[in-house]
Structure formats: C-alpha cells, structure tokens
mmCIF file of N, CA, C and O in Angstrom:
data_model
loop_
_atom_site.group_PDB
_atom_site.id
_atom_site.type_symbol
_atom_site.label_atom_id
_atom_site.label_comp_id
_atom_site.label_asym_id
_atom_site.label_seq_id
_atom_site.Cartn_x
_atom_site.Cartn_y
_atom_site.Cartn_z
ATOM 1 N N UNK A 1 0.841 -1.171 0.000
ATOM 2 C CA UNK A 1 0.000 0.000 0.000
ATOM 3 C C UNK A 1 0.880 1.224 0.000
ATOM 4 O O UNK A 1 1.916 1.196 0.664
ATOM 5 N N UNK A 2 0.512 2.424 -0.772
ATOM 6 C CA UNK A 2 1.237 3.330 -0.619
ATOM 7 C C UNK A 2 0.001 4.317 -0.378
ATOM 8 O O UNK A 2 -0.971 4.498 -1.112
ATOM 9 N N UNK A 3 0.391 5.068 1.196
ATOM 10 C CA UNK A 3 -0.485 6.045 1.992
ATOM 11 C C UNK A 3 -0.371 7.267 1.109
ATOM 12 O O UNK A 3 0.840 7.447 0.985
ATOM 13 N N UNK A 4 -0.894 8.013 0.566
ATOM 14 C CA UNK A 4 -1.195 8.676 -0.096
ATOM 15 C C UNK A 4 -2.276 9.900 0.560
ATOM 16 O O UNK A 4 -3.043 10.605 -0.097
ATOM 17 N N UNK A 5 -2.075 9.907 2.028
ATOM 18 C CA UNK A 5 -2.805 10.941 2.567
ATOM 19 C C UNK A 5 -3.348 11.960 2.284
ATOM 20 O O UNK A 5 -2.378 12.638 1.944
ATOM 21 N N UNK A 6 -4.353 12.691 2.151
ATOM 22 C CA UNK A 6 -4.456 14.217 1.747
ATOM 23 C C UNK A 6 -4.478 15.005 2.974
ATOM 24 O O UNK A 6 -4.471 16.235 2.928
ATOM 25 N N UNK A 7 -4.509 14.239 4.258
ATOM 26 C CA UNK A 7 -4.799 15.262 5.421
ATOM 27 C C UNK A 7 -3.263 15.593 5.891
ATOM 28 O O UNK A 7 -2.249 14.970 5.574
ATOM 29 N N UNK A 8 -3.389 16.915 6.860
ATOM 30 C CA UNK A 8 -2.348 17.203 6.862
ATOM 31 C C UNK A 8 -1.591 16.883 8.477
ATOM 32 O O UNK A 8 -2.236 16.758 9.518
ATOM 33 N N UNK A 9 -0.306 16.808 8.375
ATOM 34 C CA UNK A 9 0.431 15.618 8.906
ATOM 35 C C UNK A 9 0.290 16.994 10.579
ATOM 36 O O UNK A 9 0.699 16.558 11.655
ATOM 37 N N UNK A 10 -0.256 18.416 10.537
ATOM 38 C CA UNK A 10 -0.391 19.036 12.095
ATOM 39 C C UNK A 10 -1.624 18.490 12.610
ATOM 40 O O UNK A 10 -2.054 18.436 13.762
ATOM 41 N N UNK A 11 -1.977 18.198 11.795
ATOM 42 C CA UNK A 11 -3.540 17.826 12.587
ATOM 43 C C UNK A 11 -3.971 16.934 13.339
ATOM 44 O O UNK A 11 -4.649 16.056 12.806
ATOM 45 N N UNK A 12 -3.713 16.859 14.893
ATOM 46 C CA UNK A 12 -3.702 16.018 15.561
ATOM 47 C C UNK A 12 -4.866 15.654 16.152
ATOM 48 O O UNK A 12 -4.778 15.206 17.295
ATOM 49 N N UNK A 13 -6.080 15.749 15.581
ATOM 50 C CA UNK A 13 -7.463 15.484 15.784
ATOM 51 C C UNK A 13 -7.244 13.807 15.821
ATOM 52 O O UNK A 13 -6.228 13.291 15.355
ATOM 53 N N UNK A 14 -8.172 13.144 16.346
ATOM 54 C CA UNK A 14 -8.083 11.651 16.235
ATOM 55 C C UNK A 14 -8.917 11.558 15.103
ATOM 56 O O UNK A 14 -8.950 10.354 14.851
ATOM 57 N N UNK A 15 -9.666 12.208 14.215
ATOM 58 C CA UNK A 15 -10.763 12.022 13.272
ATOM 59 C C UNK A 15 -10.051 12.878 12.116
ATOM 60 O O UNK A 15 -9.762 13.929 12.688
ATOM 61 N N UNK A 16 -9.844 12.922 11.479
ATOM 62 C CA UNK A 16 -9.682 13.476 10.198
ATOM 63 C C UNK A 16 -11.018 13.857 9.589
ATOM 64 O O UNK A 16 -11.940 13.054 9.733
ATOM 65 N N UNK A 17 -11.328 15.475 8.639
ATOM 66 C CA UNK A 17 -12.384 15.650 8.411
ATOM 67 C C UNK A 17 -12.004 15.562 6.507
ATOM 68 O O UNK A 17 -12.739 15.574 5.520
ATOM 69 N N UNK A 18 -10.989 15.504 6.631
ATOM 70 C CA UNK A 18 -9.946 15.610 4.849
ATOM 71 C C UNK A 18 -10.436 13.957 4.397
ATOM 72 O O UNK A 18 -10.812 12.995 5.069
ATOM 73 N N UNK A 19 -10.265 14.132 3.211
ATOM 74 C CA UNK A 19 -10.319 12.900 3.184
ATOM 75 C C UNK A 19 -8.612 12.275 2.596
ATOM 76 O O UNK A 19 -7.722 12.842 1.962
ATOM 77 N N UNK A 20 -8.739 10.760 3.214
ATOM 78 C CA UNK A 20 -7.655 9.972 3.232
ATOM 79 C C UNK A 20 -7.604 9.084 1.210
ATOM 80 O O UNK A 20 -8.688 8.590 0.901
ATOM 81 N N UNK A 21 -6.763 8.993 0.393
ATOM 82 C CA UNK A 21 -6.368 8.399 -0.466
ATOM 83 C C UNK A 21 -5.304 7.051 0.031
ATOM 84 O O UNK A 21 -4.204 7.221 0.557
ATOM 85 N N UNK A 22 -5.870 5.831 -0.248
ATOM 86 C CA UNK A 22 -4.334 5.428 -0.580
ATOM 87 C C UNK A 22 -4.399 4.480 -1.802
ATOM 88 O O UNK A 22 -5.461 4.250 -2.380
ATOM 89 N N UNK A 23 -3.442 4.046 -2.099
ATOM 90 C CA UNK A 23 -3.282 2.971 -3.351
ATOM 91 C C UNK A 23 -2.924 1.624 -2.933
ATOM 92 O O UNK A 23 -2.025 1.424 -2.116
ATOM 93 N N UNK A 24 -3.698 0.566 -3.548
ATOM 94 C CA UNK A 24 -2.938 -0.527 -3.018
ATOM 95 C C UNK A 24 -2.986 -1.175 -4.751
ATOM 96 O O UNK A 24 -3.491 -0.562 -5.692
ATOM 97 N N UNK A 25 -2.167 -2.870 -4.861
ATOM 98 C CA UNK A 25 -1.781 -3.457 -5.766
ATOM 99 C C UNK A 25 -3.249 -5.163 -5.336
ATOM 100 O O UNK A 25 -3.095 -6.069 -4.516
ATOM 101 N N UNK A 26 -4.320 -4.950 -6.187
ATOM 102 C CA UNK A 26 -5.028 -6.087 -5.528
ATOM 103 C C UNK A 26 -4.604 -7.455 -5.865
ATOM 104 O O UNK A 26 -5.202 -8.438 -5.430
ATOM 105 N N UNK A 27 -3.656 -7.521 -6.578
ATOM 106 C CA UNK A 27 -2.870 -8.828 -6.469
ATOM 107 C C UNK A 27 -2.591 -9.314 -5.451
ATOM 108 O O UNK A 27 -2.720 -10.493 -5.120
ATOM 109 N N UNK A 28 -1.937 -7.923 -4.505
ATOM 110 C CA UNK A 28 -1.793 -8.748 -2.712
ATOM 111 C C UNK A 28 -2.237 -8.075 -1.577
ATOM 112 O O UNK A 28 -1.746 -8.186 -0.453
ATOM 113 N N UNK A 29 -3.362 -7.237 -1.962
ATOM 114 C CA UNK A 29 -4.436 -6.671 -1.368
ATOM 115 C C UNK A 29 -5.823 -6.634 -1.322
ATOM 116 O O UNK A 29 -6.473 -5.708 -1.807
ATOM 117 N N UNK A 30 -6.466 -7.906 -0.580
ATOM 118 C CA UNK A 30 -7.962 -7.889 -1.174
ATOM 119 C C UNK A 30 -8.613 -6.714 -1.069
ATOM 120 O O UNK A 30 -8.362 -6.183 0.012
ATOM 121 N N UNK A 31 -9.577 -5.895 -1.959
ATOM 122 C CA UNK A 31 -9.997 -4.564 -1.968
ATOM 123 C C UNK A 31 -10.737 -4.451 -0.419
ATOM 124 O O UNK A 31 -10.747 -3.411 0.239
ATOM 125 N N UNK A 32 -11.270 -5.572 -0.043
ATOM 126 C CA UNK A 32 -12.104 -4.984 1.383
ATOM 127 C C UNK A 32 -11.163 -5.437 2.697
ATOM 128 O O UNK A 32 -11.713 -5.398 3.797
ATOM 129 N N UNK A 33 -9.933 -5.815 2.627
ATOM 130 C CA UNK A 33 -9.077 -5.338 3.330
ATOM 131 C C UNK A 33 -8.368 -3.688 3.322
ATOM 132 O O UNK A 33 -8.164 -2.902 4.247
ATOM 133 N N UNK A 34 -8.099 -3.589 1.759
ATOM 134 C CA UNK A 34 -8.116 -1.948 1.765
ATOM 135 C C UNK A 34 -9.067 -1.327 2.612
ATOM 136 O O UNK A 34 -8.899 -0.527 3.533
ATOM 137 N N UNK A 35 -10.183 -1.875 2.103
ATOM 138 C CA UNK A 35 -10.704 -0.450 2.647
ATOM 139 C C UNK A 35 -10.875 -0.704 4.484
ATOM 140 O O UNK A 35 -10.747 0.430 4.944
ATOM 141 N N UNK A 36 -11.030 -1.374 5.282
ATOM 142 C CA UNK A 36 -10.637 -1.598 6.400
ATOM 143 C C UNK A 36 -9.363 -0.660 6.997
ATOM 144 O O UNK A 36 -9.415 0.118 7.949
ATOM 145 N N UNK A 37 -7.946 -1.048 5.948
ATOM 146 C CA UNK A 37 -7.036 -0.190 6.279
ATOM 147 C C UNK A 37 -7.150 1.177 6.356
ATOM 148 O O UNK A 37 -6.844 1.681 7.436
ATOM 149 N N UNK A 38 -7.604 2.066 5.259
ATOM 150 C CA UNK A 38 -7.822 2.463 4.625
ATOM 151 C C UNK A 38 -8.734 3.692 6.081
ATOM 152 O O UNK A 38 -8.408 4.637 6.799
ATOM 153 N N UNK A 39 -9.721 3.011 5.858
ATOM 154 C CA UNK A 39 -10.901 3.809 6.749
ATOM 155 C C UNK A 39 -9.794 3.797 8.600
ATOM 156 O O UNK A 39 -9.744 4.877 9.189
ATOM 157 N N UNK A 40 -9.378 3.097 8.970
ATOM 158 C CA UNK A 40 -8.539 3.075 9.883
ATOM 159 C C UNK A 40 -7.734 3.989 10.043
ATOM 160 O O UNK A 40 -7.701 4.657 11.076
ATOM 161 N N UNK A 41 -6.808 4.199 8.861
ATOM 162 C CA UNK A 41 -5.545 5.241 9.145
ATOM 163 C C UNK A 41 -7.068 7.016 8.947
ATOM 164 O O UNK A 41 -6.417 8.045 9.128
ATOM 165 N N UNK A 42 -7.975 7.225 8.782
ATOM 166 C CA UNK A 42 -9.358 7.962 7.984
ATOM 167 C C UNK A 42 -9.158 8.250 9.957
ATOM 168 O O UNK A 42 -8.725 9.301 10.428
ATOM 169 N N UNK A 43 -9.630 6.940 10.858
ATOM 170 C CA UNK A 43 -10.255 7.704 12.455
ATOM 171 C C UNK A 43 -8.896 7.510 13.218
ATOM 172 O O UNK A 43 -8.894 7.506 14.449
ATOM 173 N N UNK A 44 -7.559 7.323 12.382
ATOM 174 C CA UNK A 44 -6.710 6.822 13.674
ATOM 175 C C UNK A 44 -6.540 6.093 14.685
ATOM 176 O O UNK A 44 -6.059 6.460 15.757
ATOM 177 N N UNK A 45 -7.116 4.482 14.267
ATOM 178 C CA UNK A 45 -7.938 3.767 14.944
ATOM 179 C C UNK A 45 -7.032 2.556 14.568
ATOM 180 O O UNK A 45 -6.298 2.447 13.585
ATOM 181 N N UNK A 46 -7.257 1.664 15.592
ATOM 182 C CA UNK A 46 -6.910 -0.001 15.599
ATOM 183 C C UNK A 46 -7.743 -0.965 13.921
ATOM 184 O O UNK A 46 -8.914 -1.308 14.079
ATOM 185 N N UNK A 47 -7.307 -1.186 12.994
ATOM 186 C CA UNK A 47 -8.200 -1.218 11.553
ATOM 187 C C UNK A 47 -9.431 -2.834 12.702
ATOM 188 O O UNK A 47 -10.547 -3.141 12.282
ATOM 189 N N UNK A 48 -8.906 -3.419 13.819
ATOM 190 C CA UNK A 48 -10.025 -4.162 14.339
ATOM 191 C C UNK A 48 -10.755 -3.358 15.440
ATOM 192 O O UNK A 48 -11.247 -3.958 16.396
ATOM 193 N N UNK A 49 -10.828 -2.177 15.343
ATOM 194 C CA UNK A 49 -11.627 -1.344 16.096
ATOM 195 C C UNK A 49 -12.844 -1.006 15.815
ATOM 196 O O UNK A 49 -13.726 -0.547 16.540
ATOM 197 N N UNK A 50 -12.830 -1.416 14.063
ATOM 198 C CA UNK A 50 -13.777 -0.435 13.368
ATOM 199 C C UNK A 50 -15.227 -1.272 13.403
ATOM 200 O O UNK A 50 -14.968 -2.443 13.683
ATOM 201 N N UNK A 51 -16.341 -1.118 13.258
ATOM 202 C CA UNK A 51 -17.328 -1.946 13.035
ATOM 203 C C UNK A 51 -16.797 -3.049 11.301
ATOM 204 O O UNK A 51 -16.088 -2.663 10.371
ATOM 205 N N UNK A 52 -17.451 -4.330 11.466
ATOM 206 C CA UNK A 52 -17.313 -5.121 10.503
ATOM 207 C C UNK A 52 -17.850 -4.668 9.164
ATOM 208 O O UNK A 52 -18.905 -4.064 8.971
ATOM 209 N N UNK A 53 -16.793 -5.128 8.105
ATOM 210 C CA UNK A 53 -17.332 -4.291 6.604
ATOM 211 C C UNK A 53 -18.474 -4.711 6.342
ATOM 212 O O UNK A 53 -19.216 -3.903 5.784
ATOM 213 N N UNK A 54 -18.987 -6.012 6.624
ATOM 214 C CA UNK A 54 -20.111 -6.334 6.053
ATOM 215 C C UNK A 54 -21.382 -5.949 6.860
ATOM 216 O O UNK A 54 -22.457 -6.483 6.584
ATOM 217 N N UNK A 55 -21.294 -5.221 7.646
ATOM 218 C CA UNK A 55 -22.698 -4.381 7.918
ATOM 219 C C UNK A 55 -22.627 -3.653 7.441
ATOM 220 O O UNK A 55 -23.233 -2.707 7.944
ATOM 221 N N UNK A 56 -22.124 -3.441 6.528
ATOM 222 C CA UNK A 56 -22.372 -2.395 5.154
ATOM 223 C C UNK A 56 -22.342 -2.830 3.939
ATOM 224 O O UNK A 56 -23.021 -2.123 3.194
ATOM 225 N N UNK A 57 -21.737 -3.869 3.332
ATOM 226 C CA UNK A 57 -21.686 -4.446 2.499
ATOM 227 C C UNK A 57 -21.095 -5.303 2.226
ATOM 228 O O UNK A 57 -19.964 -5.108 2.672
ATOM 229 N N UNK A 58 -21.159 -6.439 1.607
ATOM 230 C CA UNK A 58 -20.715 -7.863 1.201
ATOM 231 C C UNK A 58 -19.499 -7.672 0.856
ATOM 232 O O UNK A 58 -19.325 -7.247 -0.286
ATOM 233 N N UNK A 59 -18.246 -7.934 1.760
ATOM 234 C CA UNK A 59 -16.732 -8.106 1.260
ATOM 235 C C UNK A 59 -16.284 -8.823 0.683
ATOM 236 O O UNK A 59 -15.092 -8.516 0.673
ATOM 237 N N UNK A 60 -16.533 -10.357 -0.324
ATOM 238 C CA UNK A 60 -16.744 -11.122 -0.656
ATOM 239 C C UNK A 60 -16.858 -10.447 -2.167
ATOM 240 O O UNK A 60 -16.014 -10.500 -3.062
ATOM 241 N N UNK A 61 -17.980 -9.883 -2.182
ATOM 242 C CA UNK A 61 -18.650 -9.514 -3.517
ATOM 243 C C UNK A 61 -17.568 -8.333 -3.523
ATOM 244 O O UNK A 61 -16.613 -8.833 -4.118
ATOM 245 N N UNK A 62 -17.279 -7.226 -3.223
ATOM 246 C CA UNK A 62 -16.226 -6.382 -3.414
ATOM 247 C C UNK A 62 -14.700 -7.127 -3.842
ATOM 248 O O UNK A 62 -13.960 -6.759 -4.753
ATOM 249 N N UNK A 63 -14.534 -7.999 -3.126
ATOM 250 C CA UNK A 63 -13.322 -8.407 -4.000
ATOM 251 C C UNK A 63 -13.229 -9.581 -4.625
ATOM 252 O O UNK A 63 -12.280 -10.350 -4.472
ATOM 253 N N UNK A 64 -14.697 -9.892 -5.736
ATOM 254 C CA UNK A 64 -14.642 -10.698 -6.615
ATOM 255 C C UNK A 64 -15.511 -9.158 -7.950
ATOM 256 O O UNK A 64 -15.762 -9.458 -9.117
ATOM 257 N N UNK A 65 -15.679 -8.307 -7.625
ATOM 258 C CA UNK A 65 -16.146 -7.700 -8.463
ATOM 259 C C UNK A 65 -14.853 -6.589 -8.775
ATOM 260 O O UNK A 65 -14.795 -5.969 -9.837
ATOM 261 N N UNK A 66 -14.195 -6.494 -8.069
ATOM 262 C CA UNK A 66 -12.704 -5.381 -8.251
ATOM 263 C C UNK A 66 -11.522 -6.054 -8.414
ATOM 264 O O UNK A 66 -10.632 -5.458 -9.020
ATOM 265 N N UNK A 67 -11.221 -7.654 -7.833
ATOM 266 C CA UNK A 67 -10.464 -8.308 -8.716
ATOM 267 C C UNK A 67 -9.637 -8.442 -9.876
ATOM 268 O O UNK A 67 -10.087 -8.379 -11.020
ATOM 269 N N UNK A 68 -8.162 -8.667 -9.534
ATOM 270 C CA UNK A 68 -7.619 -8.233 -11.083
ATOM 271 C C UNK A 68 -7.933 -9.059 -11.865
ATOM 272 O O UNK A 68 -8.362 -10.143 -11.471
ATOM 273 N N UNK A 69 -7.748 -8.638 -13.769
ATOM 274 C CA UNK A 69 -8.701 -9.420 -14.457
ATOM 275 C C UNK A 69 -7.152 -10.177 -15.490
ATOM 276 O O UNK A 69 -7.209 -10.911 -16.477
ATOM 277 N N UNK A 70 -6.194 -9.757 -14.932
ATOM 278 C CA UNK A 70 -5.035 -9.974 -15.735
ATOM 279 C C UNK A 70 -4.672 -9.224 -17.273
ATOM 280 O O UNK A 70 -3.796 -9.496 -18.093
ATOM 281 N N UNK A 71 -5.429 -8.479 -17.275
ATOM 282 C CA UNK A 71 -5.580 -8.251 -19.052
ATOM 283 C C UNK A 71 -4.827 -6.949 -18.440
ATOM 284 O O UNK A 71 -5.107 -6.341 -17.406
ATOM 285 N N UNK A 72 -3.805 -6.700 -19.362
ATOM 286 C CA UNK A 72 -2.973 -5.232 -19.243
ATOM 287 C C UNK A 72 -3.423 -4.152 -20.521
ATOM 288 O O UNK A 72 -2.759 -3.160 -20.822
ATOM 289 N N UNK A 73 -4.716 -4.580 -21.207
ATOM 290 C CA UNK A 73 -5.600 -3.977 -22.202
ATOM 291 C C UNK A 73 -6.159 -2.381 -21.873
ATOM 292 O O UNK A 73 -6.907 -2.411 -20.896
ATOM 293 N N UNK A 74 -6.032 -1.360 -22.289
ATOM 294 C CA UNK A 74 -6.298 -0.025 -21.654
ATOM 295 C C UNK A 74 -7.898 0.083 -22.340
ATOM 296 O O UNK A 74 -8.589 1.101 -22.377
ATOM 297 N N UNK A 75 -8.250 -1.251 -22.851
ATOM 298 C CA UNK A 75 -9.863 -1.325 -23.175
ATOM 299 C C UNK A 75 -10.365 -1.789 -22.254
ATOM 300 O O UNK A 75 -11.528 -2.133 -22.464
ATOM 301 N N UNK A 76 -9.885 -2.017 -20.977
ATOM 302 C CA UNK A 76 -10.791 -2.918 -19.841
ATOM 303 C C UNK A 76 -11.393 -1.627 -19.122
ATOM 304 O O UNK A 76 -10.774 -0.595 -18.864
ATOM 305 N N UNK A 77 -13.264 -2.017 -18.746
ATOM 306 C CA UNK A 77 -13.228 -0.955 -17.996
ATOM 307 C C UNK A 77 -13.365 -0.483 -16.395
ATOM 308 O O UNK A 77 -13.693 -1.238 -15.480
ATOM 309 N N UNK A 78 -13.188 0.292 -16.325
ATOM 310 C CA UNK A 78 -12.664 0.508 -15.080
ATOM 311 C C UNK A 78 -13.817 0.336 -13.874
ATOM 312 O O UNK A 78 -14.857 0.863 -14.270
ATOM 313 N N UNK A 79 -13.983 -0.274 -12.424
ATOM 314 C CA UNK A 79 -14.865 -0.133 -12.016
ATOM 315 C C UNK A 79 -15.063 0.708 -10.571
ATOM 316 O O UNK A 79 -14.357 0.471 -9.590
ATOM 317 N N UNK A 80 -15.788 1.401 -10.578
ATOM 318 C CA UNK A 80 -15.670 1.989 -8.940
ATOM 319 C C UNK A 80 -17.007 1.606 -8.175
ATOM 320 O O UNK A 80 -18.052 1.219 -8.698
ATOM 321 N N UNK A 81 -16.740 1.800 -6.784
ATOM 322 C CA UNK A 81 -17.772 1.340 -5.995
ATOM 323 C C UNK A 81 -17.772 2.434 -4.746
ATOM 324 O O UNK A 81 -16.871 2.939 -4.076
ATOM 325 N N UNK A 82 -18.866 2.526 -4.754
ATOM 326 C CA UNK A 82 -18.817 3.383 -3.754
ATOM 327 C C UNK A 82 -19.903 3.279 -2.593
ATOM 328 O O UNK A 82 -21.007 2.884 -2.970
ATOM 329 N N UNK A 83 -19.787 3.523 -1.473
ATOM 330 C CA UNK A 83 -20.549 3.211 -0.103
ATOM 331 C C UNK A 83 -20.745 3.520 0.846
ATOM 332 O O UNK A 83 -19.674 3.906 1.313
ATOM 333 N N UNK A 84 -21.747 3.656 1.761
ATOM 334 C CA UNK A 84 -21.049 4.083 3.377
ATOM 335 C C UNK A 84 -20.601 3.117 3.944
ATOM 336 O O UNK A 84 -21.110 2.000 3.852
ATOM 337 N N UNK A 85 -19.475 3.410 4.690
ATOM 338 C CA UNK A 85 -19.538 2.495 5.807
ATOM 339 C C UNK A 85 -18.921 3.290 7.034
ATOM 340 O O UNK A 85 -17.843 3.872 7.150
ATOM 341 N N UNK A 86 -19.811 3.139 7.766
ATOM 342 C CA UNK A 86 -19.751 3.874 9.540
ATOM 343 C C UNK A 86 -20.312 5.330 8.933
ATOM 344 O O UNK A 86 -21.325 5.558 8.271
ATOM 345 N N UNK A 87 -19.262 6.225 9.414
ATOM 346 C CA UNK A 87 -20.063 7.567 9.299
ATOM 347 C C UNK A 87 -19.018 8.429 8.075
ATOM 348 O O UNK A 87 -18.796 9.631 7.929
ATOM 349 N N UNK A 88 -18.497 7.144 7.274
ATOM 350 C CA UNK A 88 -17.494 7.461 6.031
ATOM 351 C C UNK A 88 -18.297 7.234 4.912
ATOM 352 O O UNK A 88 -19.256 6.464 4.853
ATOM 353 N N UNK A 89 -17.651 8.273 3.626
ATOM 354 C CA UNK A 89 -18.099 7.394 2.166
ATOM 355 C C UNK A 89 -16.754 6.974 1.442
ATOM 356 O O UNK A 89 -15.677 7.563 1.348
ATOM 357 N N UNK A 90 -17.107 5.985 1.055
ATOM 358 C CA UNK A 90 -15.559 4.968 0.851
ATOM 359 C C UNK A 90 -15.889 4.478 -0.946
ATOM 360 O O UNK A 90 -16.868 3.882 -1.394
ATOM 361 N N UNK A 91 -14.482 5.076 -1.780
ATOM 362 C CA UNK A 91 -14.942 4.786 -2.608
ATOM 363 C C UNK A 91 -13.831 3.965 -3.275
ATOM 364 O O UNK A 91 -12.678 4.338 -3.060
ATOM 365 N N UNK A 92 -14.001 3.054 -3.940
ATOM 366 C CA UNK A 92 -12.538 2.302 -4.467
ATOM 367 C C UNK A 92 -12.521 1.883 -5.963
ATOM 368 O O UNK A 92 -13.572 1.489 -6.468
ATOM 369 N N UNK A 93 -11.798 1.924 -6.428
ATOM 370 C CA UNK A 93 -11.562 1.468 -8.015
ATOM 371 C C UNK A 93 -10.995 0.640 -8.328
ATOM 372 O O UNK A 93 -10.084 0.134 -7.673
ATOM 373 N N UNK A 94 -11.406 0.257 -9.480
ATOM 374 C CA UNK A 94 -10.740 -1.133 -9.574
ATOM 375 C C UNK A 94 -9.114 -0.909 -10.067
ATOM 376 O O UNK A 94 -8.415 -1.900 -10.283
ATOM 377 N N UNK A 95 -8.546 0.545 -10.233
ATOM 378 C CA UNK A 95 -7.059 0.423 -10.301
ATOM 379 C C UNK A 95 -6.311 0.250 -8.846
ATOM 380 O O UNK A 95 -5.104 0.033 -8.738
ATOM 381 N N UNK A 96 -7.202 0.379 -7.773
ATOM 382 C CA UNK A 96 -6.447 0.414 -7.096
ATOM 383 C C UNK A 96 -5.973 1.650 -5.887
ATOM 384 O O UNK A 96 -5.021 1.849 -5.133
ATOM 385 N N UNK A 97 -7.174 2.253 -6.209
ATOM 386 C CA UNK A 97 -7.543 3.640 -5.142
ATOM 387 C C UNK A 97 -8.543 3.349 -4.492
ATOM 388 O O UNK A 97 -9.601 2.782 -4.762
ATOM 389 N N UNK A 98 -7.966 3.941 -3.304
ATOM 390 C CA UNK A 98 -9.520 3.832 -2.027
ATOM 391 C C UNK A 98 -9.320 5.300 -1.388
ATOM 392 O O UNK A 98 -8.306 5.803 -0.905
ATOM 393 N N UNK A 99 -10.435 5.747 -1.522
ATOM 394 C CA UNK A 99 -10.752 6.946 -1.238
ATOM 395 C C UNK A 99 -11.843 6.919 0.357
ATOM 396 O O UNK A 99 -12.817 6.175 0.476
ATOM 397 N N UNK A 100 -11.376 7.887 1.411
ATOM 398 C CA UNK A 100 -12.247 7.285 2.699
ATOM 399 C C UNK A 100 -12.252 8.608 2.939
ATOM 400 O O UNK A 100 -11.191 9.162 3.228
ATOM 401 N N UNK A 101 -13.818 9.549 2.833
ATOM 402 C CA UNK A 101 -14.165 10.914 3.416
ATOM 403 C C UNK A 101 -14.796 11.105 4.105
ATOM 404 O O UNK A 101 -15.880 10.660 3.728
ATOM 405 N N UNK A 102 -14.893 11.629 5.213
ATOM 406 C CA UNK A 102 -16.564 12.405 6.097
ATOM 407 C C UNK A 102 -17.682 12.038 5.235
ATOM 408 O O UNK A 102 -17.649 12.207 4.016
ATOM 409 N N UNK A 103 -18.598 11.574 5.817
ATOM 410 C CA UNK A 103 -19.516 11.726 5.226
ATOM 411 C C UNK A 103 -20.323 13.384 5.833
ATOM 412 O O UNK A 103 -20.692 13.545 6.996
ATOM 413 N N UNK A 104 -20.460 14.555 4.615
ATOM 414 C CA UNK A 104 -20.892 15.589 4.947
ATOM 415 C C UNK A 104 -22.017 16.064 5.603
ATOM 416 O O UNK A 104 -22.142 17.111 6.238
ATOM 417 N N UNK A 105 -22.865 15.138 5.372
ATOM 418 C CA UNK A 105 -23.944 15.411 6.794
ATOM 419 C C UNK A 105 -23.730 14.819 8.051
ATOM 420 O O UNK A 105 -24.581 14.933 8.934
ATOM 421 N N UNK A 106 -22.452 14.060 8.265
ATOM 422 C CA UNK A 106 -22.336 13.602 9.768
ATOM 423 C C UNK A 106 -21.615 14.364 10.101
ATOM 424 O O UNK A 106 -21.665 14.612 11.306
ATOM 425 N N UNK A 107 -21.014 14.811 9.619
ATOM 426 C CA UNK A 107 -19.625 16.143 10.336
ATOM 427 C C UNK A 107 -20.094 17.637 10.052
ATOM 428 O O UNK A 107 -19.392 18.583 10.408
#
C-alpha cells in the first residue's frame, strides 16, 4: 500500500475531516481489506476497532467484483464502488484507489 494521505500531517485530531487516499496493488491486497485499512488510518484507529465491513456491504462480492482481471488492455473498464460504511463514504476502483471521506452530513 502506498499512503497517499491528503490530510495534513499538524492535525492532531483523532478524526480526520480531509479525506484519506491510498493505493494498493489487488494482487496482494484484497480490496475490502483496503478499505478496512484504509478507513482506519481515515479515524486513527486499531483497523479491528472499526465496526465489521459487512454491515455495510458484502466483502466477498467487493473483491470478486474489483479483482484483477489480468488483461494489461487499456480497453478494460474501469470499475468503482462506492458506499457508506460507519459515518465514512468509501470509494474504491478497480485500479487500485480507495478513497475514505466524512460523510458531509455527519460532520
């Protein structure tokens, strides 16, 4: 994974209101482990602190639907998903970005 933060490194809030980027390679990152990580480094939190992904959605189905497809074809298309989970919107692509923001009416 490469942390790719957007928040800034004074801000010693335990919550971040910025939102967090990072990149991972899903060859050796299942996507709903990303986003676990992902939303973790988002509250500054233990990533087994957080409530379970699948009370929000099927982790299973996230990383058989974002899965690499092996084809290095720039005709494949791209997929994103996007969701709440907790009081975040978490969005990930199938290159390999996970995006974890406030959700704007909870903050």
């Amino acid at each position: 994974m490469t942390d790719e933060s957007e928040r800034s490194s004074a801000d010693e809030q335990d919550v971040t209101t910025e939102p967090v980027r990072a990149q991972y390679e899903w060859s050796s990152t299942a996507p709903s482990t990303a986003v676990i990580e992902t939303a973790a480094i988002a509250v500054n939190r233990a990533p087994t602190t957080l409530e379970p992904l699948y009370e929000s959605l099927d982790p299973d189905a996230l990383d058989i639907l974002l899965r690499p497809t092996g084809s290095a074809s720039s005709d494949v298309e791209t997929v994103t998903v996007s969701f709440n989970f907790a009081d975040w919107q978490v969005t990930v692509h199938s290159r390999g970005d996970v995006i974890v923001r406030a959700n704007s009416d909870e903050r």
